[in-house]
CSV table of C-alpha atoms in Angstrom, one decimal:
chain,number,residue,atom,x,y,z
V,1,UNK,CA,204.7,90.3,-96.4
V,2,UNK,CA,201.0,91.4,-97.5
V,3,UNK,CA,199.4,89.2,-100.5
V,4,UNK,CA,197.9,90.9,-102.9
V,5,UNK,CA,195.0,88.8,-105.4
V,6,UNK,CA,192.1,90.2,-106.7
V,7,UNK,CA,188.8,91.0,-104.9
V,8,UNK,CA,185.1,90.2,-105.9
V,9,UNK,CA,183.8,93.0,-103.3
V,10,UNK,CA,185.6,96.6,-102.5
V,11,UNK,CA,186.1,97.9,-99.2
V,12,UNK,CA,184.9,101.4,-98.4
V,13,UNK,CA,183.6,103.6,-95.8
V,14,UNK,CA,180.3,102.2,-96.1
V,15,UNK,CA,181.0,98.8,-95.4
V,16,UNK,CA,180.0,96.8,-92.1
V,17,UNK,CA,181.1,94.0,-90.2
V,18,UNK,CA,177.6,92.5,-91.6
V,19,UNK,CA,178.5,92.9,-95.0
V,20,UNK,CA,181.8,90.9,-94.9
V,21,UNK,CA,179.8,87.8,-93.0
V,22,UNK,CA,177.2,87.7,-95.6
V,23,UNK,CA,180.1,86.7,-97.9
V,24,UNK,CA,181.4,83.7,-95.8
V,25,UNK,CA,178.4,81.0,-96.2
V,26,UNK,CA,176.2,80.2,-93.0
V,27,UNK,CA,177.4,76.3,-92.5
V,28,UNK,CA,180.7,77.4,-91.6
V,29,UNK,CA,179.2,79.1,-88.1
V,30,UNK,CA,177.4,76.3,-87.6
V,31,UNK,CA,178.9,74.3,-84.4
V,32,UNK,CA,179.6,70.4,-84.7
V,33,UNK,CA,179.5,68.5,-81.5
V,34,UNK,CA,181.5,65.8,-83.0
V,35,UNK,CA,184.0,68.4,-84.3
V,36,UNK,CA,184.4,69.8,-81.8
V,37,UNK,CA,184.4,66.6,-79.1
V,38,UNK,CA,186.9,65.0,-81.6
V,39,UNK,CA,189.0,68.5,-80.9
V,40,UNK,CA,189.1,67.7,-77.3
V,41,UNK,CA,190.1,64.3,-77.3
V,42,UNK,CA,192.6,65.0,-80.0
V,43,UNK,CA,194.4,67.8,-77.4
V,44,UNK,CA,193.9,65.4,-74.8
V,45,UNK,CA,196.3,62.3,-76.3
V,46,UNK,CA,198.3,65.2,-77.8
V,47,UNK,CA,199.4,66.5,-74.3
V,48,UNK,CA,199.6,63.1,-72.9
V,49,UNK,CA,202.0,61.6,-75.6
V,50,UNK,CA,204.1,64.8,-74.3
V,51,UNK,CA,203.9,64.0,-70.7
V,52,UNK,CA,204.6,60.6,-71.4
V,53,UNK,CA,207.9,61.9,-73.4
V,54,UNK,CA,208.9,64.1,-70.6
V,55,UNK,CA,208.7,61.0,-68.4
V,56,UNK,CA,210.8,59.1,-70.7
V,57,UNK,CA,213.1,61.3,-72.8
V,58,UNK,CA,216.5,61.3,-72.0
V,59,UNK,CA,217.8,65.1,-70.9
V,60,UNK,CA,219.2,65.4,-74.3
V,61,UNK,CA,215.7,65.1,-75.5
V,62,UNK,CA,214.1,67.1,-73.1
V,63,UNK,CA,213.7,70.6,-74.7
V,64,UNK,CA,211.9,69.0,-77.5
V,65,UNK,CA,209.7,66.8,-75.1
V,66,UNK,CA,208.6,70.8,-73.4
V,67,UNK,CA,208.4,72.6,-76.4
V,68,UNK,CA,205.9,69.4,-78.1
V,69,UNK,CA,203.9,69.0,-74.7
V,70,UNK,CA,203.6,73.0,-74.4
V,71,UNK,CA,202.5,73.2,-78.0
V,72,UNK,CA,199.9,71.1,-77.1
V,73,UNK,CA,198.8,72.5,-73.9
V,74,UNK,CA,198.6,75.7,-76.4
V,75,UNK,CA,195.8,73.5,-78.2
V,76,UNK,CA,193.9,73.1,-75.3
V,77,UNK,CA,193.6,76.9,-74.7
V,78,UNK,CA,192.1,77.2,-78.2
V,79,UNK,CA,189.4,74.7,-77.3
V,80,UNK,CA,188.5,77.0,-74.2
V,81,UNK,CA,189.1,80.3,-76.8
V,82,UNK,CA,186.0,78.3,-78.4
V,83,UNK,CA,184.3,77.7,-75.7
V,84,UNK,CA,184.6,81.7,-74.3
V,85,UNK,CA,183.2,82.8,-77.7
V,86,UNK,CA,180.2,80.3,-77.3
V,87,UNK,CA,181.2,78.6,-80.5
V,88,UNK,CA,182.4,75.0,-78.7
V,89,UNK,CA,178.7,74.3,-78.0
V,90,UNK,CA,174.9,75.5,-78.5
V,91,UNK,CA,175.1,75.4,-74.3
V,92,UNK,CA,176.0,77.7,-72.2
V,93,UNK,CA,177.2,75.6,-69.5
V,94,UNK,CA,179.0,73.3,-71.5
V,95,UNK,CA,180.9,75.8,-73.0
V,96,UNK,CA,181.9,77.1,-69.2
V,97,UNK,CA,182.6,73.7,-67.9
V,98,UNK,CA,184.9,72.7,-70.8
V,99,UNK,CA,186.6,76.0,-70.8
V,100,UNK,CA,187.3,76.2,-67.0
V,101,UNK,CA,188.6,72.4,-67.6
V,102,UNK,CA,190.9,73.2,-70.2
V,103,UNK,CA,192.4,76.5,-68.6
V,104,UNK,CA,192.8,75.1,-65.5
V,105,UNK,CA,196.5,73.2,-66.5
V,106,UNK,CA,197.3,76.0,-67.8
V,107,UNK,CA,196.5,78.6,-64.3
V,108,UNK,CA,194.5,80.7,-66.5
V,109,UNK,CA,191.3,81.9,-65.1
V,110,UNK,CA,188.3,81.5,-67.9
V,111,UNK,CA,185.8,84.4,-67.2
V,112,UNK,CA,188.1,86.4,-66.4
V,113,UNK,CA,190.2,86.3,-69.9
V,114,UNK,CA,186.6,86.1,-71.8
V,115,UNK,CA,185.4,88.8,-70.7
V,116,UNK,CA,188.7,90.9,-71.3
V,117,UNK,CA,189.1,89.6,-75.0
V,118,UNK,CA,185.5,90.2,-75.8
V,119,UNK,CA,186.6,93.5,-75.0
V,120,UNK,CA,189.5,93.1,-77.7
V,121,UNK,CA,187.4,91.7,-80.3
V,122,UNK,CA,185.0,95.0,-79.9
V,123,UNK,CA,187.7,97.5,-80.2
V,124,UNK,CA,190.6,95.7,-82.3
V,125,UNK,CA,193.6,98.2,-83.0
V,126,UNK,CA,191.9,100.6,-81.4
V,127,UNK,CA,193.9,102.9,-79.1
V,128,UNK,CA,193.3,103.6,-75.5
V,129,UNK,CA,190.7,100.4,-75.7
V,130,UNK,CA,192.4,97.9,-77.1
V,131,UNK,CA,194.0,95.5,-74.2
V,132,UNK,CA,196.0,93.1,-76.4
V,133,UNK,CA,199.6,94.9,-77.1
V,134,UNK,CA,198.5,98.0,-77.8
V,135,UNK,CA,201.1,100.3,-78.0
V,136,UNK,CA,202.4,103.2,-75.7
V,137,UNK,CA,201.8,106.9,-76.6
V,138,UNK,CA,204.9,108.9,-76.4
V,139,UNK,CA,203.1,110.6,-73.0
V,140,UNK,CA,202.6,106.6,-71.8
V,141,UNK,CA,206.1,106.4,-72.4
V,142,UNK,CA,207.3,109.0,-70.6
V,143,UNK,CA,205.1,108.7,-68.4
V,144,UNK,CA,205.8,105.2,-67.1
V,145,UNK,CA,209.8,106.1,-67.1
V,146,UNK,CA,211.2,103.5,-64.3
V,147,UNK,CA,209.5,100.2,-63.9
V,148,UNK,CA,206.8,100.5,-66.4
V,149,UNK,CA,208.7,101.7,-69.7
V,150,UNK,CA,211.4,99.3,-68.9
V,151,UNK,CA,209.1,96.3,-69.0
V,152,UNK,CA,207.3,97.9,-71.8
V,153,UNK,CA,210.7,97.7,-73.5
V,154,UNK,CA,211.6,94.4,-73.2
V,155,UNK,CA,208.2,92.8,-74.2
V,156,UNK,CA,208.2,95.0,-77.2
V,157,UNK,CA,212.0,93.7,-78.2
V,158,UNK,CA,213.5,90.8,-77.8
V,159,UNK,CA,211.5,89.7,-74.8
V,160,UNK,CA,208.1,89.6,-76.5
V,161,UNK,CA,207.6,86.1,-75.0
V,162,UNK,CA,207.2,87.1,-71.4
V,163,UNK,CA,204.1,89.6,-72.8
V,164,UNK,CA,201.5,87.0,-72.2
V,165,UNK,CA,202.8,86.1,-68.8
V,166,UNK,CA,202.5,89.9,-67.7
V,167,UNK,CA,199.1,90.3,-69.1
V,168,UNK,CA,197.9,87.1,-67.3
V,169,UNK,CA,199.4,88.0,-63.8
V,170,UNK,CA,198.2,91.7,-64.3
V,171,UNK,CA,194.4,91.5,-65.8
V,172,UNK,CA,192.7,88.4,-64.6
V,173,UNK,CA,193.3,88.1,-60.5
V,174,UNK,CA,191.8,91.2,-59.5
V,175,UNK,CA,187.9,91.6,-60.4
V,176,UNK,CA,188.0,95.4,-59.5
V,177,UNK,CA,189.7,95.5,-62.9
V,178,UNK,CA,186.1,94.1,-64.3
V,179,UNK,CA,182.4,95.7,-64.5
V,180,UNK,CA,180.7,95.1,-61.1
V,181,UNK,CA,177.8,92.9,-62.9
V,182,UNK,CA,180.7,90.4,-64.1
V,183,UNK,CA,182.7,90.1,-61.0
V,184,UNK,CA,181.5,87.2,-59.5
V,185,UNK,CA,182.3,85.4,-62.5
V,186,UNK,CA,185.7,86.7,-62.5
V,187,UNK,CA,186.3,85.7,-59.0
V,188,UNK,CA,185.2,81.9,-59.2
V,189,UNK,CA,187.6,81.9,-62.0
V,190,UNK,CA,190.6,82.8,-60.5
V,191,UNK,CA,189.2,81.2,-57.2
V,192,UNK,CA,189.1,77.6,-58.9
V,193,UNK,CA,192.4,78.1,-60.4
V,194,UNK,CA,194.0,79.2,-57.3
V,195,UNK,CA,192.7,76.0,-55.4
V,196,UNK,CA,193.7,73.7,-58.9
V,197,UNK,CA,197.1,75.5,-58.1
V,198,UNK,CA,197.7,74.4,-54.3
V,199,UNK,CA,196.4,71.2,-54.8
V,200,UNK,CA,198.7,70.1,-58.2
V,201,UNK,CA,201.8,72.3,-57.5
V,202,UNK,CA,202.3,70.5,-53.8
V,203,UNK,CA,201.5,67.1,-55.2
V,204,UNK,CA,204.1,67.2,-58.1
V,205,UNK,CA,206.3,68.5,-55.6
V,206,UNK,CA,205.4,65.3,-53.5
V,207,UNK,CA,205.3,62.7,-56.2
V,208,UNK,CA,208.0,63.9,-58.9
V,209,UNK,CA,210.3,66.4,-56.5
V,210,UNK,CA,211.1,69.7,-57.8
V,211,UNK,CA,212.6,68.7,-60.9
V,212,UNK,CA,210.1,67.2,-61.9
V,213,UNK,CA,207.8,70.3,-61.1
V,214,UNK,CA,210.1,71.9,-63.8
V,215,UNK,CA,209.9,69.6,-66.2
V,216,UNK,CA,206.5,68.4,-66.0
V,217,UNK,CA,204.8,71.9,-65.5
V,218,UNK,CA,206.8,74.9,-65.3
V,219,UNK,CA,208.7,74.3,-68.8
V,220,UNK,CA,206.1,73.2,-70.7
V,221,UNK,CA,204.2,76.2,-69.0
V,222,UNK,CA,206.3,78.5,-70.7
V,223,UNK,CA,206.5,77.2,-74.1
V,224,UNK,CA,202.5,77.7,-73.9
V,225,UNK,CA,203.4,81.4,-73.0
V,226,UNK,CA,206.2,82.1,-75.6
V,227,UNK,CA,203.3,81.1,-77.9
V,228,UNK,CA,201.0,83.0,-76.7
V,229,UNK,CA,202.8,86.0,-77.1
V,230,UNK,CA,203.7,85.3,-79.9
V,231,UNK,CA,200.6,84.5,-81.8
V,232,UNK,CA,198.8,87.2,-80.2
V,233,UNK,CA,201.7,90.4,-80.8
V,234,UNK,CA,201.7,88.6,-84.9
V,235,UNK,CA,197.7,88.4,-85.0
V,236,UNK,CA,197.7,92.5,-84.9
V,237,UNK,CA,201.3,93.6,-84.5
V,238,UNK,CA,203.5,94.4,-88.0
V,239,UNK,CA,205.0,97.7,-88.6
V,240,UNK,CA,202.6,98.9,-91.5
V,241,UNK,CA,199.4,97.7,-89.3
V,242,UNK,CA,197.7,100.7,-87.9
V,243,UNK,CA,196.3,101.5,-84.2
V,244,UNK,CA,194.0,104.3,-84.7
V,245,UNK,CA,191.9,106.5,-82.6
V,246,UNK,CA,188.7,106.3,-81.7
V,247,UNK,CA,187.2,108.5,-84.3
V,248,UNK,CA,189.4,107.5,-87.0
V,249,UNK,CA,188.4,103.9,-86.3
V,250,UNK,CA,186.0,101.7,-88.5
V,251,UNK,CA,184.8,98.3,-87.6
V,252,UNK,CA,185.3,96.7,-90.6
V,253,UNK,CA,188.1,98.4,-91.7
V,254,UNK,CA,190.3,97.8,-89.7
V,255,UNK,CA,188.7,94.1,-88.6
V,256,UNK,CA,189.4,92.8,-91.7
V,257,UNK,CA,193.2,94.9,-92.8
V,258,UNK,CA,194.1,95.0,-89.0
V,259,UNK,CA,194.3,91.2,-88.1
V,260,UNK,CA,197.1,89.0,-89.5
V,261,UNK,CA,197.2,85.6,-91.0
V,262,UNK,CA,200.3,84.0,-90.3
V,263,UNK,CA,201.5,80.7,-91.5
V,264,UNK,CA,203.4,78.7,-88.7
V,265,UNK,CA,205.1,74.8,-89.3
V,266,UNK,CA,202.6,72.3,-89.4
V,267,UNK,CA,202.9,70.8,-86.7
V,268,UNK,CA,201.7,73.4,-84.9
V,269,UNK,CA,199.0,74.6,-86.6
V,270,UNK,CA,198.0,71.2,-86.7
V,271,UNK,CA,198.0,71.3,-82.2
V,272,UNK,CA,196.8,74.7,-82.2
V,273,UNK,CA,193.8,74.3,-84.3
V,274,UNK,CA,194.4,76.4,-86.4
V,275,UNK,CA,194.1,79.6,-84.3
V,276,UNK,CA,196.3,81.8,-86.6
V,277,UNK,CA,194.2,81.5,-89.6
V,278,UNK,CA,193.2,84.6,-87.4
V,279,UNK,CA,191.4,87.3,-90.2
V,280,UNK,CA,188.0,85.3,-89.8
V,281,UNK,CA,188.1,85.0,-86.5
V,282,UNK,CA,187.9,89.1,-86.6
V,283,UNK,CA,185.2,89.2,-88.9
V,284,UNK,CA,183.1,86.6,-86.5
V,285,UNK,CA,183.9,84.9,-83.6
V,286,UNK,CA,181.0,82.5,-83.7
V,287,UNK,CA,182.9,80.9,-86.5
V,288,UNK,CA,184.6,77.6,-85.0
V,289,UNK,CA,187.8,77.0,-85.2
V,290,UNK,CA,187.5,73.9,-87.3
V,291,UNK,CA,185.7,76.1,-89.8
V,292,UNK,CA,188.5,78.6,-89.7
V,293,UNK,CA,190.5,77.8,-92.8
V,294,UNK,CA,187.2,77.2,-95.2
V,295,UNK,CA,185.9,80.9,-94.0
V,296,UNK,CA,189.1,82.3,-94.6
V,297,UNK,CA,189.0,81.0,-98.2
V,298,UNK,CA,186.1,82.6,-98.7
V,299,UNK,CA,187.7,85.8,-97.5
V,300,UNK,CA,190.3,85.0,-99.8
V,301,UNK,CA,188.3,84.8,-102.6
V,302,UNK,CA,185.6,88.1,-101.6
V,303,UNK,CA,188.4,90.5,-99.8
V,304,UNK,CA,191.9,88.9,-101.0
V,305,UNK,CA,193.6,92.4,-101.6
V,306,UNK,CA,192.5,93.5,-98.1
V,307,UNK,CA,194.3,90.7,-96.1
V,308,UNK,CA,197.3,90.9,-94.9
V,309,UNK,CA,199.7,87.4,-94.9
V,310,UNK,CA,203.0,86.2,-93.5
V,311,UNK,CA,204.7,83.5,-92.3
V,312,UNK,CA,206.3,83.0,-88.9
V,313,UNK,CA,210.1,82.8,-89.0
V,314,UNK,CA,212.3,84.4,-86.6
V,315,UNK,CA,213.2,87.8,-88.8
V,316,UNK,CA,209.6,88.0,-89.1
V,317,UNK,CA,209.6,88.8,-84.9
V,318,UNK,CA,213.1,90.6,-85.2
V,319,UNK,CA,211.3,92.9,-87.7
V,320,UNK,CA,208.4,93.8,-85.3
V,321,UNK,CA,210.8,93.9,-81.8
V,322,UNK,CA,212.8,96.4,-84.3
V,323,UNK,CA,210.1,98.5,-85.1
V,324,UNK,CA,206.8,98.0,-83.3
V,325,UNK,CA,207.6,100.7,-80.6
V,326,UNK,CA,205.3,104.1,-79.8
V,327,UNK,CA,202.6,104.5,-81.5
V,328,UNK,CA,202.8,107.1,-84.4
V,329,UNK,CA,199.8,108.2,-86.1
V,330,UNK,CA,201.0,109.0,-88.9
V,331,UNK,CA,203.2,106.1,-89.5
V,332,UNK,CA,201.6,103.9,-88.2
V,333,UNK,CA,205.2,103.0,-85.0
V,334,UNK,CA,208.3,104.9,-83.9
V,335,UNK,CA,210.8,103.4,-82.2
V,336,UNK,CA,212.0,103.4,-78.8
V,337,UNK,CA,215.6,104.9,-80.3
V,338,UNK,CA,213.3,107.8,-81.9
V,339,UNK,CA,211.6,109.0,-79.2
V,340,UNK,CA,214.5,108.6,-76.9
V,341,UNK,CA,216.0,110.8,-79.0
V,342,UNK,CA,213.9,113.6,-80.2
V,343,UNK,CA,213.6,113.9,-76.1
V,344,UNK,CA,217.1,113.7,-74.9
């Protein structure tokens, strides 16, 4: 569902990435320490009312205790999404320490995800760079027949909410994947979280047995992955959103018509901060995320006809697992039955 309004400014060949930020006023990249402190401790009771309900519920309440507590574990990954894009705090080191801090419940290594979605942000829906659900060429396809496709086909259908968990275990352990001048970075990362790991998994082990391992980590653990995956296929993923290559690709372009704002219940917008009001994020991500929904207003108001909206609901992600397949260049995804069939 793409909503059309009328525009103040046109979008051509000629414009930049510089021209879109000049319409978005400068106080909304400034960075509030008490904005973004009152962010932190905000995530911080959320996830601890929804331990504190795991600990309590009765186990006809439990799914709902998970799925609040992972939501809100989900928060606290957008307060270290800040603090990788350096717009948490003026200070570099703060924005490391409190981003390794609120990764770490989560086993996800900082540096090692920054550096990967800077990469994204640099070459969004752009094919053979991209690293966040791109799709598969008809030669990757065939290509990775076995193992590979078959995986490929589940997180592109119904299994979507896995994706996130793949991309975690496959790009941010191994530093070889990484520049050499970053990979000492990438190492303390992954170092720190394997040492949180064999100190926090053993002692919930210890203290709460392995029940309570489930219900106090790996469930809510999950729900933070399901939406993960699911914000981050919506954010670039619909069936008339175009990957394009490299010399068919244009910054702005396809920054500003290539990213997705989706509207999701309330509640979790409200422990997500906000992440999905996503389009301004692609024009700039020094814009905080507390600023997010003002600079998208302005976007509204400068580029409306350009954005594209929708709103979460569960044919919206039937419709992409349905369609979102190969990449097609011409129209825009084929699907899996397609090309299984223009090659059998």
């Amino acid at each position: 569902m793409v909503a059309i309004q009328n525009s103040s400014h046109t979008l051509t060949s000629e414009t930049t990435l510089r021209d879109i930020i000049k319409t978005i006023p400068t106080t909304y990249f400034e960075k509030k320490p008490l904005r973004a402190w009152f962010s932190v401790l905000f995530s911080v009771i959320a996830a601890g009312l929804g331990y504190v309900s795991i600990a309590f519920a009765p186990w006809y309440l439990m799914p709902l205790a998970w799925i609040f507590t992972g939501t809100a574990l989900t928060g606290w990954f957008v307060i270290g999404h800040d603090c990788g894009h350096r717009s948490f705090s003026n200070k570099v080191w703060v924005n490391d320490l409190v981003g390794h801090i609120a990764f770490l419940p989560l086993l996800f290594p900082f540096h090692g995800w920054r550096f990967k979605h800077d990469h994204h942000h640099l070459h969004t829906n752009k094919m053979s760079e991209d690293n966040a659900w791109y799709p598969f060429t008809i030669e990757e396809y065939e290509q990775g027949k076995g193992l590979v496709s078959n995986v490929y086909k589940l997180i592109r259908t119904r299994f979507w909410w896995i994706g996130s968990i793949i991309h975690w275990g496959n790009l941010h352990f191994n530093a070889e994947l990484y520049p050499e001048r970053q990979r000492d970075q990438v190492k303390f990362s992954y170092r720190l979280v394997l040492a949180f790991g064999a100190v926090i998994i053993p002692t919930l082990i210890y203290t709460v047995g392995l029940v309570g391992l489930i219900n106090f980590f790996v469930m809510p653990w999950l729900v933070y992955h399901f939406w993960m995956s699911t914000f981050t296929i919506v954010h670039h993923t619909m069936p008339d959103i175009a990957f394009k290559d490299k010399e068919h690709w244009h910054a702005a372009t396809d920054q500003l018509t290539g990213t997705v704002h989706c509207d999701y219940p309330a509640w979790v917008e409200w422990l997500c901060h906000d992440i999905n009001v996503h389009i301004p994020h692609h024009i700039s991500t020094g814009i905080p995320s507390y600023n997010l929904r003002l600079a998208h207003k302005c976007l509204e108001e400068n580029w409306g006809e350009y954005l594209y909206k929708t709103k979460f609901s569960w044919e919206l992600m039937k419709d992409i697992g349905d369609r979102c397949h190969i990449y097609d260049s011409e129209k825009c995804y084929k699907t899996f039955a397609e090309v299984d069939a223009a090659n059998s």
